[in-house]
Amino acid sequence: MKATAKAHPIQGLVKYHGMRDEELRLPYHDSISLCTAPSHTKTTVEFDPDLDSDTFVVGGDELADHEADRVAAVLARVRELADADHAQYPVHLESENSFPSNVGLGSSSSGFAAAAMALTEAADLDLTRPEISTIARLGSSSAARAVTGGFSDLHAGLNDEDCRSERLDSPLEDDVRIVAGLVPAYKETEHAHREAADSHMFEARLAHIHGQLAEMRDALREGDFDRVFETAEHDSLSLAATTMTGPAGWVYWKPATLEIFDAVRELRDDGVPVYFSTDTGASVYVNTTAEYAKQVEEVVTEHATETMVWEVGGPAEILDESEALF
């Protein structure tokens, strides 16, 4: 009745933007990402008949309102699928991140992936990771890809049979390094998704996104570093254009964000294989190879508040009971 799971956050490579169904969190189109490790979320859950109600604690704070509702949606789906009587007991969930949250580094993806993984285990559900990805998706669409790990592709669809994540094999996995440049600035991805379709740039994004997805899948299969991350860089600019031209005119980037962009382009002009990428936030992913990671980090450190060097992470996993948070 108790389980602990770990999941790595994602960096969007070809990102989804906007949802055709907010309740089921069904995106308008496919999306591809990579998981970043060793950054992770660890979550412990326990179904306990002695509790009065469900409680969700993240980073030491009990969730309420919309944040609690998102976790409750994941839990409700687990209870719906479970045959075990104990899965109907109240649940206590605690979660903690090894990296900063709400700064554009994918904390919601690893958070809901770890929650879905732990809850299905504690409820005695025997599911594949693609099946678990459909549960995690109810909290965050990006969490579906954090469940399957590595380079993953979330397929768009109108149901759980179609809208699920699968892992994509690529010879790049071992050599990619991600220098995360932290630029502190609180952001709210939910707002950006909610008004994405109201941007006059949204239809233009939909018109070219399928070509980018095809390019990304082919480049990953071929192990072509430059094609993969040049495509990711271009997709980041496209996403920002759509976000900035929505009704609220969201501009997430800060001066330090643009400084990192310029530094990356200067490095590239000098022959370094390096590309920038952002999700909805001011922090920057700087993608390079193992050979150049130290050089790139030294440059990014000049502009970011903090840097972290990450590798491609694996799928969400169940941890030993000795690693439980409570």
Coordinates of N, CA and C in Angstrom, one line a residue, residues 67-251:
E67 N -3.6 23.2 -7.9 CA -2.5 22.3 -7.9 C -2.9 21.0 -7.3
A68 N -3.8 21.0 -6.2 CA -4.2 19.8 -5.6 C -5.2 19.1 -6.6
D69 N -6.0 19.8 -7.3 CA -6.9 19.2 -8.3 C -6.2 18.4 -9.3
R70 N -5.0 18.9 -9.8 CA -4.3 18.2 -10.8 C -3.8 16.8 -10.3
V71 N -3.3 16.8 -9.1 CA -2.8 15.5 -8.5 C -4.1 14.6 -8.3
A72 N -5.2 15.2 -7.8 CA -6.4 14.4 -7.6 C -6.9 13.8 -8.9
A73 N -6.7 14.4 -10.0 CA -7.1 13.8 -11.3 C -6.3 12.6 -11.6
V74 N -5.0 12.6 -11.3 CA -4.1 11.4 -11.5 C -4.6 10.3 -10.6
L75 N -4.8 10.7 -9.3 CA -5.2 9.7 -8.3 C -6.6 9.1 -8.7
A76 N -7.5 9.9 -9.1 CA -8.8 9.4 -9.5 C -8.7 8.3 -10.6
R77 N -7.9 8.5 -11.6 CA -7.7 7.6 -12.6 C -7.1 6.3 -12.1
V78 N -6.2 6.4 -11.2 CA -5.6 5.1 -10.6 C -6.6 4.4 -9.9
R79 N -7.5 5.0 -9.1 CA -8.5 4.4 -8.4 C -9.5 3.7 -9.3
E80 N -9.8 4.4 -10.4 CA -10.7 3.9 -11.4 C -10.2 2.6 -12.0
L81 N -8.9 2.5 -12.2 CA -8.3 1.3 -12.9 C -8.1 0.1 -11.9
A82 N -7.9 0.5 -10.6 CA -7.4 -0.5 -9.6 C -8.5 -1.5 -9.2
D83 N -8.2 -2.7 -9.0 CA -9.1 -3.7 -8.4 C -8.9 -3.9 -6.9
A84 N -7.7 -3.5 -6.5 CA -7.3 -3.7 -5.0 C -8.2 -2.8 -4.2
D85 N -8.8 -3.4 -3.1 CA -9.6 -2.6 -2.2 C -8.9 -1.4 -1.6
H86 N -7.6 -1.6 -1.3 CA -6.9 -0.6 -0.5 C -6.7 0.7 -1.4
A87 N -6.9 0.6 -2.7 CA -6.7 1.7 -3.5 C -7.8 2.8 -3.3
Q88 N -8.8 2.4 -2.6 CA -9.9 3.4 -2.3 C -9.7 4.1 -1.0
Y89 N -8.7 3.7 -0.2 CA -8.4 4.3 1.0 C -7.8 5.7 0.7
P90 N -7.9 6.7 1.7 CA -7.3 8.0 1.5 C -5.8 7.8 1.3
V91 N -5.2 8.7 0.5 CA -3.8 8.6 0.2 C -3.0 9.8 0.8
H92 N -1.8 9.5 1.2 CA -0.8 10.5 1.6 C 0.3 10.5 0.6
L93 N 0.6 11.6 0.0 CA 1.6 11.8 -1.0 C 2.6 12.9 -0.6
E94 N 3.9 12.5 -0.7 CA 4.9 13.5 -0.4 C 5.9 13.5 -1.6
S95 N 6.3 14.7 -2.0 CA 7.2 14.8 -3.2 C 8.3 15.9 -3.0
E96 N 9.5 15.6 -3.5 CA 10.5 16.6 -3.4 C 11.4 16.6 -4.7
N97 N 11.8 17.8 -5.1 CA 12.7 17.9 -6.3 C 14.1 18.1 -5.9
S98 N 15.0 17.6 -6.8 CA 16.5 17.8 -6.6 C 16.9 19.1 -7.3
F99 N 16.0 19.8 -7.9 CA 16.4 21.0 -8.7 C 15.3 22.0 -8.6
P100 N 15.6 23.3 -9.0 CA 14.6 24.4 -8.8 C 13.3 24.1 -9.6
S101 N 12.2 24.5 -9.0 CA 10.9 24.4 -9.7 C 10.3 25.7 -10.1
N102 N 9.4 25.7 -11.1 CA 8.7 26.9 -11.6 C 9.7 27.9 -12.2
V103 N 10.8 27.4 -12.8 CA 11.7 28.3 -13.5 C 12.0 27.9 -14.9
G104 N 11.1 27.0 -15.4 CA 11.3 26.6 -16.8 C 12.2 25.4 -17.0
L105 N 12.3 24.5 -15.9 CA 13.2 23.3 -16.0 C 12.4 22.0 -15.9
G106 N 11.1 22.1 -16.1 CA 10.3 20.9 -16.3 C 9.9 20.2 -15.0
S107 N 9.7 20.9 -13.9 CA 9.4 20.2 -12.7 C 8.0 19.6 -12.7
S108 N 7.1 20.1 -13.4 CA 5.7 19.5 -13.4 C 5.8 18.1 -14.1
S109 N 6.7 18.0 -15.1 CA 6.8 16.7 -15.9 C 7.3 15.6 -14.9
S110 N 8.3 15.8 -14.2 CA 8.9 14.8 -13.3 C 8.0 14.6 -12.1
G111 N 7.3 15.7 -11.7 CA 6.4 15.6 -10.5 C 5.2 14.6 -10.8
F112 N 4.6 14.9 -11.9 CA 3.4 14.0 -12.2 C 3.8 12.6 -12.6
A113 N 4.9 12.5 -13.3 CA 5.4 11.2 -13.7 C 5.7 10.3 -12.5
A114 N 6.4 10.9 -11.5 CA 6.8 10.2 -10.3 C 5.5 9.8 -9.5
A115 N 4.5 10.8 -9.5 CA 3.3 10.5 -8.7 C 2.5 9.4 -9.4
A116 N 2.4 9.4 -10.7 CA 1.7 8.3 -11.4 C 2.4 7.0 -11.2
M117 N 3.7 7.0 -11.3 CA 4.4 5.7 -11.1 C 4.3 5.2 -9.7
A118 N 4.4 6.0 -8.7 CA 4.2 5.5 -7.3 C 2.8 5.1 -7.0
L119 N 1.8 5.8 -7.5 CA 0.4 5.5 -7.3 C 0.0 4.2 -7.9
T120 N 0.4 4.0 -9.1 CA 0.1 2.7 -9.8 C 0.7 1.5 -9.1
E121 N 2.0 1.7 -8.6 CA 2.6 0.6 -7.9 C 1.9 0.3 -6.6
A122 N 1.6 1.4 -5.8 CA 1.0 1.2 -4.5 C -0.4 0.6 -4.7
A123 N -1.1 0.9 -5.8 CA -2.4 0.4 -6.1 C -2.4 -1.0 -6.7
D124 N -1.2 -1.6 -6.8 CA -1.0 -3.0 -7.4 C -1.5 -3.1 -8.8
L125 N -1.3 -2.0 -9.6 CA -1.6 -2.0 -11.0 C -0.4 -2.5 -11.8
D126 N -0.6 -3.4 -12.7 CA 0.5 -3.9 -13.5 C 0.4 -3.3 -14.9
L127 N 1.0 -2.2 -15.1 CA 0.9 -1.5 -16.4 C 2.3 -1.2 -17.0
T128 N 2.3 -1.1 -18.3 CA 3.5 -0.7 -19.0 C 3.7 0.8 -18.8
R129 N 4.9 1.3 -19.1 CA 5.2 2.7 -19.0 C 4.3 3.5 -20.0
P130 N 4.1 3.1 -21.2 CA 3.2 3.8 -22.1 C 1.8 3.9 -21.5
E131 N 1.3 2.9 -20.8 CA 0.0 2.9 -20.2 C 0.1 3.9 -19.0
I132 N 1.1 3.9 -18.2 CA 1.2 4.8 -17.1 C 1.3 6.2 -17.6
S133 N 1.9 6.4 -18.8 CA 2.0 7.7 -19.3 C 0.7 8.4 -19.5
T134 N -0.4 7.6 -19.8 CA -1.7 8.2 -20.0 C -2.3 8.6 -18.7
I135 N -1.8 8.1 -17.6 CA -2.3 8.5 -16.3 C -1.6 9.8 -15.9
A136 N -0.2 9.8 -16.1 CA 0.6 11.0 -15.7 C 0.1 12.2 -16.6
R137 N -0.3 11.9 -17.8 CA -0.8 13.0 -18.7 C -1.9 13.8 -18.1
L138 N -2.7 13.2 -17.2 CA -3.9 13.9 -16.6 C -3.4 15.0 -15.7
G139 N -2.2 14.9 -15.2 CA -1.6 16.0 -14.4 C -0.9 17.0 -15.3
S140 N -0.1 16.5 -16.3 CA 0.7 17.4 -17.2 C 1.0 16.6 -18.4
S141 N 0.7 17.1 -19.6 CA 1.0 16.4 -20.8 C 2.5 16.0 -20.9
S142 N 3.4 16.9 -20.5 CA 4.8 16.6 -20.5 C 5.2 15.5 -19.6
A143 N 4.4 15.2 -18.6 CA 4.7 14.2 -17.6 C 4.6 12.8 -18.3
A144 N 3.8 12.7 -19.4 CA 3.7 11.4 -20.1 C 5.1 11.0 -20.6
R145 N 5.8 12.0 -21.1 CA 7.1 11.7 -21.7 C 8.2 11.5 -20.6
A146 N 8.0 12.0 -19.4 CA 8.9 11.8 -18.3 C 8.7 10.3 -17.8
V147 N 7.6 9.7 -18.0 CA 7.4 8.4 -17.6 C 8.2 7.4 -18.5
T148 N 8.2 7.6 -19.8 CA 8.9 6.7 -20.7 C 10.4 7.0 -20.8
G149 N 10.8 8.3 -20.5 CA 12.2 8.6 -20.4 C 13.0 8.7 -21.7
G150 N 14.3 9.0 -21.5 CA 15.2 9.1 -22.7 C 14.7 10.2 -23.7
F151 N 14.7 9.9 -24.9 CA 14.0 10.7 -26.0 C 12.7 10.1 -26.1
S152 N 11.6 10.8 -25.9 CA 10.3 10.3 -26.0 C 9.3 11.1 -26.8
D153 N 8.3 10.5 -27.3 CA 7.4 11.1 -28.3 C 6.0 10.9 -27.7
L154 N 5.3 12.0 -27.4 CA 3.9 11.9 -27.0 C 3.0 12.1 -28.2
H155 N 2.2 11.1 -28.5 CA 1.4 11.1 -29.7 C 0.1 11.8 -29.3
A156 N -0.4 12.7 -30.2 CA -1.7 13.4 -30.0 C -2.8 12.4 -30.3
G157 N -3.9 12.6 -29.7 CA -5.1 11.7 -30.0 C -6.3 12.2 -29.2
L158 N -7.4 11.5 -29.3 CA -8.6 11.8 -28.5 C -8.9 10.8 -27.4
N159 N -8.0 9.9 -27.2 CA -8.2 8.9 -26.1 C -6.9 8.3 -25.7
D160 N -6.9 7.5 -24.6 CA -5.7 6.9 -24.0 C -5.0 5.9 -24.9
E161 N -5.7 5.3 -25.8 CA -5.1 4.4 -26.8 C -4.1 5.1 -27.7
D162 N -4.5 6.3 -28.1 CA -3.7 7.1 -29.1 C -2.8 8.1 -28.4
C163 N -3.3 8.8 -27.4 CA -2.5 9.8 -26.7 C -1.7 9.3 -25.6
R164 N -0.5 8.7 -25.9 CA 0.4 8.1 -25.0 C 1.8 8.3 -25.4
S165 N 2.8 8.1 -24.6 CA 4.2 8.3 -24.9 C 4.9 7.0 -25.2
E166 N 5.9 7.1 -26.1 CA 6.7 6.0 -26.4 C 8.2 6.5 -26.5
R167 N 9.1 5.7 -26.1 CA 10.5 6.0 -26.1 C 11.1 5.9 -27.5
L168 N 11.9 6.8 -27.9 CA 12.6 6.8 -29.2 C 14.0 6.4 -29.1
D169 N 14.5 5.4 -29.7 CA 15.9 5.0 -29.7 C 16.8 6.0 -30.5
S170 N 17.9 6.3 -29.9 CA 18.8 7.2 -30.6 C 20.3 6.9 -30.1
P171 N 21.2 6.9 -31.0 CA 22.6 6.7 -30.7 C 23.2 7.9 -29.9
L172 N 22.4 9.0 -29.9 CA 22.9 10.2 -29.2 C 22.8 10.2 -27.7
E173 N 22.1 9.3 -27.1 CA 21.8 9.3 -25.7 C 23.0 9.4 -24.8
D174 N 24.1 8.7 -25.1 CA 25.3 8.7 -24.2 C 26.1 9.9 -24.3
D175 N 26.1 10.6 -25.4 CA 27.0 11.7 -25.7 C 26.5 13.1 -25.4
V176 N 25.1 13.2 -25.3 CA 24.5 14.6 -25.1 C 24.8 15.0 -23.7
R177 N 25.1 16.3 -23.6 CA 25.2 17.0 -22.3 C 24.3 18.2 -22.3
I178 N 23.6 18.5 -21.3 CA 22.7 19.7 -21.2 C 23.2 20.6 -20.1
V179 N 23.7 21.7 -20.4 CA 24.1 22.7 -19.4 C 22.9 23.6 -19.2
A180 N 22.3 23.4 -18.0 CA 21.1 24.2 -17.7 C 21.5 25.5 -17.0
G181 N 21.2 26.6 -17.7 CA 21.5 27.9 -17.2 C 20.3 28.5 -16.4
L182 N 20.4 28.5 -15.1 CA 19.2 29.0 -14.3 C 19.1 30.5 -14.4
V183 N 17.9 31.0 -14.8 CA 17.6 32.4 -14.8 C 16.3 32.5 -14.0
P184 N 16.4 32.8 -12.7 CA 15.2 32.8 -11.8 C 14.1 33.8 -12.3
A185 N 13.0 33.3 -12.6 CA 11.8 34.1 -12.9 C 10.6 33.2 -12.9
Y186 N 9.7 33.4 -11.9 CA 8.5 32.5 -11.8 C 7.7 32.6 -13.1
K187 N 7.2 31.4 -13.5 CA 6.4 31.4 -14.7 C 5.2 30.5 -14.4
E188 N 4.2 30.6 -15.2 CA 3.0 29.8 -15.1 C 2.6 29.3 -16.5
T189 N 3.0 28.0 -16.7 CA 2.8 27.4 -18.0 C 1.3 27.2 -18.4
E190 N 0.5 27.0 -17.4 CA -0.9 26.7 -17.6 C -1.5 27.9 -18.3
H191 N -1.2 29.1 -17.9 CA -1.8 30.3 -18.6 C -1.4 30.4 -20.1
A192 N -0.2 30.1 -20.4 CA 0.3 30.1 -21.7 C -0.4 29.1 -22.6
H193 N -0.6 27.9 -22.1 CA -1.3 26.8 -22.8 C -2.8 27.2 -23.0
R194 N -3.4 27.8 -22.0 CA -4.8 28.1 -22.1 C -5.1 29.1 -23.2
E195 N -4.2 30.0 -23.5 CA -4.5 31.1 -24.5 C -3.7 30.9 -25.8
A196 N -3.0 29.7 -25.9 CA -2.2 29.5 -27.1 C -3.0 29.7 -28.4
A197 N -4.2 29.1 -28.5 CA -4.9 29.1 -29.7 C -5.5 30.4 -30.1
D198 N -5.4 31.4 -29.2 CA -5.8 32.8 -29.4 C -4.8 33.6 -30.1
S199 N -3.6 33.1 -30.2 CA -2.5 33.9 -30.8 C -2.7 33.8 -32.3
H200 N -2.4 34.9 -33.0 CA -2.5 34.9 -34.5 C -1.3 34.0 -35.1
M201 N -0.4 33.7 -34.3 CA 0.7 32.8 -34.7 C 0.5 31.3 -34.6
F202 N -0.6 31.0 -33.9 CA -0.9 29.6 -33.6 C -1.1 28.8 -34.8
E203 N -1.9 29.2 -35.8 CA -2.2 28.5 -37.0 C -0.9 28.3 -37.8
A204 N 0.0 29.3 -37.8 CA 1.3 29.2 -38.5 C 2.1 28.2 -37.8
R205 N 2.1 28.1 -36.5 CA 2.9 27.0 -35.8 C 2.3 25.6 -36.2
L206 N 1.0 25.5 -36.2 CA 0.5 24.2 -36.6 C 0.8 23.8 -38.0
A207 N 1.0 24.8 -38.8 CA 1.3 24.5 -40.3 C 2.6 23.9 -40.5
H208 N 3.6 24.3 -39.6 CA 4.9 23.7 -39.8 C 5.4 22.7 -38.8
I209 N 4.6 22.5 -37.7 CA 5.0 21.6 -36.6 C 5.2 20.2 -37.0
H210 N 4.4 19.7 -38.0 CA 4.5 18.3 -38.4 C 5.8 18.0 -39.2
G211 N 6.3 19.1 -39.9 CA 7.6 19.0 -40.6 C 8.7 18.9 -39.6
Q212 N 8.6 19.7 -38.5 CA 9.6 19.7 -37.4 C 9.6 18.4 -36.7
L213 N 8.5 17.8 -36.5 CA 8.4 16.5 -35.8 C 9.1 15.4 -36.7
A214 N 8.8 15.4 -38.0 CA 9.4 14.4 -38.9 C 10.9 14.6 -38.9
E215 N 11.4 15.9 -39.0 CA 12.8 16.2 -39.0 C 13.5 15.7 -37.7
M216 N 12.8 15.9 -36.5 CA 13.4 15.5 -35.3 C 13.5 14.0 -35.2
R217 N 12.4 13.3 -35.5 CA 12.5 11.8 -35.5 C 13.6 11.2 -36.3
D218 N 13.7 11.8 -37.5 CA 14.7 11.3 -38.5 C 16.1 11.6 -37.9
A219 N 16.3 12.8 -37.4 CA 17.6 13.1 -36.9 C 18.0 12.3 -35.7
L220 N 17.1 12.0 -34.8 CA 17.3 11.2 -33.6 C 17.7 9.8 -34.1
R221 N 17.0 9.3 -35.0 CA 17.3 7.9 -35.5 C 18.7 7.8 -36.1
E222 N 19.0 8.9 -36.9 CA 20.3 8.9 -37.5 C 21.5 9.3 -36.6
G223 N 21.1 9.8 -35.4 CA 22.2 10.3 -34.4 C 22.8 11.6 -34.9
D224 N 22.1 12.4 -35.6 CA 22.6 13.7 -36.1 C 22.5 14.8 -35.1
F225 N 23.5 15.0 -34.3 CA 23.4 16.0 -33.2 C 23.0 17.4 -33.6
D226 N 23.6 17.9 -34.7 CA 23.3 19.2 -35.2 C 21.9 19.4 -35.6
R227 N 21.4 18.4 -36.4 CA 20.0 18.5 -36.8 C 19.0 18.5 -35.7
V228 N 19.3 17.6 -34.7 CA 18.4 17.5 -33.6 C 18.2 18.8 -32.8
F229 N 19.4 19.4 -32.5 CA 19.3 20.5 -31.6 C 19.2 21.8 -32.3
E230 N 19.5 21.9 -33.6 CA 19.1 23.1 -34.4 C 17.6 23.1 -34.5
T231 N 17.0 21.9 -34.7 CA 15.5 21.9 -34.8 C 14.9 22.3 -33.5
A232 N 15.5 21.9 -32.4 CA 15.0 22.2 -31.0 C 15.1 23.7 -30.8
E233 N 16.2 24.3 -31.2 CA 16.4 25.7 -31.1 C 15.4 26.5 -31.9
H234 N 15.2 26.1 -33.1 CA 14.2 26.8 -33.9 C 12.7 26.7 -33.3
D235 N 12.5 25.5 -32.8 CA 11.2 25.2 -32.2 C 11.0 26.1 -30.9
S236 N 12.0 26.4 -30.2 CA 11.9 27.2 -29.0 C 11.5 28.7 -29.4
L237 N 12.1 29.1 -30.5 CA 11.8 30.5 -31.0 C 10.3 30.5 -31.5
S238 N 9.9 29.5 -32.2 CA 8.5 29.4 -32.6 C 7.5 29.4 -31.5
L239 N 7.8 28.6 -30.4 CA 7.0 28.6 -29.3 C 6.9 29.9 -28.6
A240 N 8.0 30.6 -28.5 CA 8.0 31.9 -27.8 C 7.2 32.9 -28.6
A241 N 7.3 32.9 -30.0 CA 6.6 33.8 -30.8 C 5.1 33.6 -30.6
T242 N 4.6 32.4 -30.4 CA 3.2 32.1 -30.2 C 2.8 32.6 -28.8
T243 N 3.6 32.3 -27.8 CA 3.3 32.8 -26.5 C 3.3 34.3 -26.3
M244 N 4.2 35.0 -26.9 CA 4.3 36.4 -26.8 C 3.2 37.1 -27.6
T245 N 2.5 36.4 -28.5 CA 1.5 37.1 -29.3 C 0.1 36.6 -28.9
G246 N 0.0 36.0 -27.7 CA -1.3 35.6 -27.2 C -1.9 36.8 -26.5
P247 N -3.2 36.7 -26.0 CA -3.8 37.9 -25.4 C -3.1 38.6 -24.3
A248 N -2.4 37.8 -23.5 CA -1.7 38.4 -22.3 C -0.3 38.9 -22.7
G249 N 0.2 38.5 -23.9 CA 1.5 39.0 -24.3 C 2.6 38.5 -23.4
W250 N 2.5 37.2 -23.0 CA 3.5 36.7 -22.1 C 4.9 36.8 -22.7
V251 N 5.9 37.4 -21.9 CA 7.3 37.4 -22.3 C 8.0 36.8 -21.1

